[in-house]
Each structure stands twice: as C-alpha cells, then as structure tokens.
PDB file of C-alpha atoms in Angstrom:
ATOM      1  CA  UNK Y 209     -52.699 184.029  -9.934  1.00 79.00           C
ATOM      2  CA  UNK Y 210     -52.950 184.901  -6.434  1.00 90.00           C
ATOM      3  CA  UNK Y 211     -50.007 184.718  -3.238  1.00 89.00           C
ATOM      4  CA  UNK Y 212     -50.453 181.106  -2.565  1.00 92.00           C
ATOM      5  CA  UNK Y 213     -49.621 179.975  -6.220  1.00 92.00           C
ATOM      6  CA  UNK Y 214     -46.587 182.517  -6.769  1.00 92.00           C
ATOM      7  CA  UNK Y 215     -45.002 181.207  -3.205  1.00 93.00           C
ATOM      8  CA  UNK Y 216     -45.395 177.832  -4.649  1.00 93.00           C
ATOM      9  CA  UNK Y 217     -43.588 178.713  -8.277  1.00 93.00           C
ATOM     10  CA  UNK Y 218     -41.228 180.628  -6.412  1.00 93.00           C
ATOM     11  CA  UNK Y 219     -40.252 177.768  -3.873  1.00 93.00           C
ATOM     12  CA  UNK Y 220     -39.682 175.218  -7.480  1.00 94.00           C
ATOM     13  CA  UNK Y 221     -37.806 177.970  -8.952  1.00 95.00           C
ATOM     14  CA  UNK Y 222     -35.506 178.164  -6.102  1.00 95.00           C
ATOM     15  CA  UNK Y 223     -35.332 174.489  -5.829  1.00 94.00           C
ATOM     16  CA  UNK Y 224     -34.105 173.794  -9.324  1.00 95.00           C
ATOM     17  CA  UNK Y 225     -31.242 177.089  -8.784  1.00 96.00           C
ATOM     18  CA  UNK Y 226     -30.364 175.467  -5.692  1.00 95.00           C
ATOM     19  CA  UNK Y 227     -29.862 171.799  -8.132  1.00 95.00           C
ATOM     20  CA  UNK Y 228     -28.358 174.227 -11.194  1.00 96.00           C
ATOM     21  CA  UNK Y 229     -25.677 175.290  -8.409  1.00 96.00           C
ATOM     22  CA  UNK Y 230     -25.479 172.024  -6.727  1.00 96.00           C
ATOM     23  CA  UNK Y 231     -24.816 170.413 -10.151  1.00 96.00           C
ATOM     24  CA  UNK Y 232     -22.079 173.484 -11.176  1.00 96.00           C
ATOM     25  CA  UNK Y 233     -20.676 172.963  -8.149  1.00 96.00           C
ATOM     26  CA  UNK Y 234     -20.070 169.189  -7.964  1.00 96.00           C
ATOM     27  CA  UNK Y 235     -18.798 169.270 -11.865  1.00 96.00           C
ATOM     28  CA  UNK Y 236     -16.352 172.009 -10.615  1.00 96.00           C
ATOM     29  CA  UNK Y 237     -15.082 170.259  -8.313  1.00 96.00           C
ATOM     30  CA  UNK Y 238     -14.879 167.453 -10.881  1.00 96.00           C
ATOM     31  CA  UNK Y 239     -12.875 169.252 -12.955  1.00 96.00           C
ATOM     32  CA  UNK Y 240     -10.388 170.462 -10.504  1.00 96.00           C
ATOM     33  CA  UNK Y 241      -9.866 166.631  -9.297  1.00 97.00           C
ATOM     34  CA  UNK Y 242      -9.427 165.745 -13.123  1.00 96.00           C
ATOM     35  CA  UNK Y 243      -6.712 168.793 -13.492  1.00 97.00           C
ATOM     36  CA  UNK Y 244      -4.654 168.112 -10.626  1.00 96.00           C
ATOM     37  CA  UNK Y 245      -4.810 164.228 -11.404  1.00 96.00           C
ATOM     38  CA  UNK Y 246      -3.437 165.110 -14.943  1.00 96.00           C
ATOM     39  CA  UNK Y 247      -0.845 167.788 -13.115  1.00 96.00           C
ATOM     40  CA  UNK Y 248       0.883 164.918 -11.014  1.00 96.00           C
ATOM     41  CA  UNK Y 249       1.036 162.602 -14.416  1.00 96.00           C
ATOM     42  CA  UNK Y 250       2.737 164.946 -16.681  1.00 95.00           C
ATOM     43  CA  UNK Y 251       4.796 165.904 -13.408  1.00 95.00           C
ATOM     44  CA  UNK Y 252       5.470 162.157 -12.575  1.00 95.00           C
ATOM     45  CA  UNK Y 253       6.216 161.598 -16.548  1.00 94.00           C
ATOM     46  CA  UNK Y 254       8.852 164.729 -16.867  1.00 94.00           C
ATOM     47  CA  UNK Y 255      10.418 163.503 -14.040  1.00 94.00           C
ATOM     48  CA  UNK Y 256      10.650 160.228 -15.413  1.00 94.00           C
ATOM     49  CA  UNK Y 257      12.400 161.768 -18.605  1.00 93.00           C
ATOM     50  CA  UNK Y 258      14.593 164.106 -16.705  1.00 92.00           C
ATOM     51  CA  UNK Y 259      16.082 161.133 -14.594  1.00 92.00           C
ATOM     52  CA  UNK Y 260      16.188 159.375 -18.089  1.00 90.00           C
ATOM     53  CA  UNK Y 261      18.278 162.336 -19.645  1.00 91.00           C
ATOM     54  CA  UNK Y 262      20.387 162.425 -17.178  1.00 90.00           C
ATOM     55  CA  UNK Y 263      20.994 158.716 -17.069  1.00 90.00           C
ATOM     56  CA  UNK Y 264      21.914 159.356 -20.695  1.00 88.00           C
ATOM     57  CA  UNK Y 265      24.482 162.414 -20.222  1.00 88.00           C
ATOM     58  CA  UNK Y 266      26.579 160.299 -17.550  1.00 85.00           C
ATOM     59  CA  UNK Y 267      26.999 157.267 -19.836  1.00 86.00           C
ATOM     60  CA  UNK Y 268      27.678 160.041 -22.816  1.00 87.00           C
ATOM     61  CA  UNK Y 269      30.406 162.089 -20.249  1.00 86.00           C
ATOM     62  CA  UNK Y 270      31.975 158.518 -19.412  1.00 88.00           C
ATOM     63  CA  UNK Y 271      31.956 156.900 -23.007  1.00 87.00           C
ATOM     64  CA  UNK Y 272      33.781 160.668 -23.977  1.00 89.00           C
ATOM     65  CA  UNK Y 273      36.085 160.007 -21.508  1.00 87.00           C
ATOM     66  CA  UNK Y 274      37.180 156.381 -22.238  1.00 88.00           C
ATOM     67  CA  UNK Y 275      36.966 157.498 -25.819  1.00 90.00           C
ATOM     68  CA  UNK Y 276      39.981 160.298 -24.838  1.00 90.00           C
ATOM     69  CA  UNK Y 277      41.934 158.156 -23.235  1.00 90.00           C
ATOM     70  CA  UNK Y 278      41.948 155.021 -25.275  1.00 91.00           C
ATOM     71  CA  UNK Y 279      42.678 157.462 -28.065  1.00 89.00           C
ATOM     72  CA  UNK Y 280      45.407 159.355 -25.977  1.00 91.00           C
ATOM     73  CA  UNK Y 281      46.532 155.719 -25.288  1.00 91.00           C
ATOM     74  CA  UNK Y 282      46.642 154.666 -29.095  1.00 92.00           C
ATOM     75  CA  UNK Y 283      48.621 157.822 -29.823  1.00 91.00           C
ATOM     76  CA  UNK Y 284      51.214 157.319 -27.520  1.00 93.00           C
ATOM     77  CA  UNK Y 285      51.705 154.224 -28.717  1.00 92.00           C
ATOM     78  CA  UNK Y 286      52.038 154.966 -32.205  1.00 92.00           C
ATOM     79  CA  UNK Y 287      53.878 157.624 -31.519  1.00 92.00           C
ATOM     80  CA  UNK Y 288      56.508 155.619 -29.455  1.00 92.00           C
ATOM     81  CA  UNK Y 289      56.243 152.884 -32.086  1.00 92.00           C
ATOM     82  CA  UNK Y 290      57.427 155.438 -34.581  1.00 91.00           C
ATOM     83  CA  UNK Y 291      60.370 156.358 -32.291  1.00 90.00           C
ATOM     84  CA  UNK Y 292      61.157 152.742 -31.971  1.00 90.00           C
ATOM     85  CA  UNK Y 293      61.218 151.905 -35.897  1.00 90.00           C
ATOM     86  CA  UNK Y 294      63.357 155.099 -36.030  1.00 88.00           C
ATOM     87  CA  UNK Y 295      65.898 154.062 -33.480  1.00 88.00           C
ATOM     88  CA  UNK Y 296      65.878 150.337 -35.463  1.00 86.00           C
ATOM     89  CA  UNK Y 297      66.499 151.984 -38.733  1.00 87.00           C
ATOM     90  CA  UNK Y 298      69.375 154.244 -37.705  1.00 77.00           C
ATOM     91  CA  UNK Y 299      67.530 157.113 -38.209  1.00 57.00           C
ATOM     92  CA  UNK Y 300      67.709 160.804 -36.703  1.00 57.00           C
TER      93      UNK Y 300
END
C-alpha cells in the first residue's frame, strides 16, 4: 500500500468520524430539546395541581368556617331555647 492509497483511507476515515460526531452531536442536541420540553410539562402540570390544591384548601378553610358558625349558631339557639322552656315551666 503505498502514500497515495493511505491519504485516501485516511481522508474516508476522517469523513465518517466527522458524520459519527455530526450524528452524536445533532441526537444530543435532540435529547436536550426533548428534556427541557418534558421539564416545562411536568412544570406546567405541578403548577396546574398546586393552583388546584390550593383552590381546594380555600373552599375547605371557608366550608370549616360556615360549618363553626352555623354550629355556634345552632347552639345558641338551643341553648336559649332551653332557657326559654325553663323560664315557661317555672323552673330555676
């Protein structure tokens, strides 16, 4: 094999590592786009959930709180009822 033929094997051997690296380069860059794309989902999605959960801890805070009072409100009502049916019956 003399110079002329070694150049030549030489020059297709550096061609296909420049395509190899070309090739790793391009899917690298692939995966990177595929990554961030799936980043800003699950991103987009938890934020979706955490406005949902907190959506869902206001209306639990404010159905606790009407809950209190309506039951603060039905005690005090029984409780003046009682007074009432006392005071009717001559009691002490």
């Amino acid at each position: 094999m003399d110079d002329k033929e070694v150049r030549l094997l030489l020059g297709q051997i550096m061609g296909e590592l420049k395509g190899l690296s070309s090739a790793v380069q391009n899917n690298h860059a692939a995966l990177n786009r595929r990554i961030d794309d799936m980043t800003q989902s699950n991103n987009q999605r938890l934020q979706s959930v955490e406005s949902r959960v907190h959506t869902l801890e206001g209306g639990q805070r404010t159905l606790m709180l009407k809950s209190a009072t309506t039951g603060s409100a039905a005690a005090i009502v029984a409780a003046v009822t009682v007074e009432f049916i006392r005071m009717k019956l001559g009691g002490n």
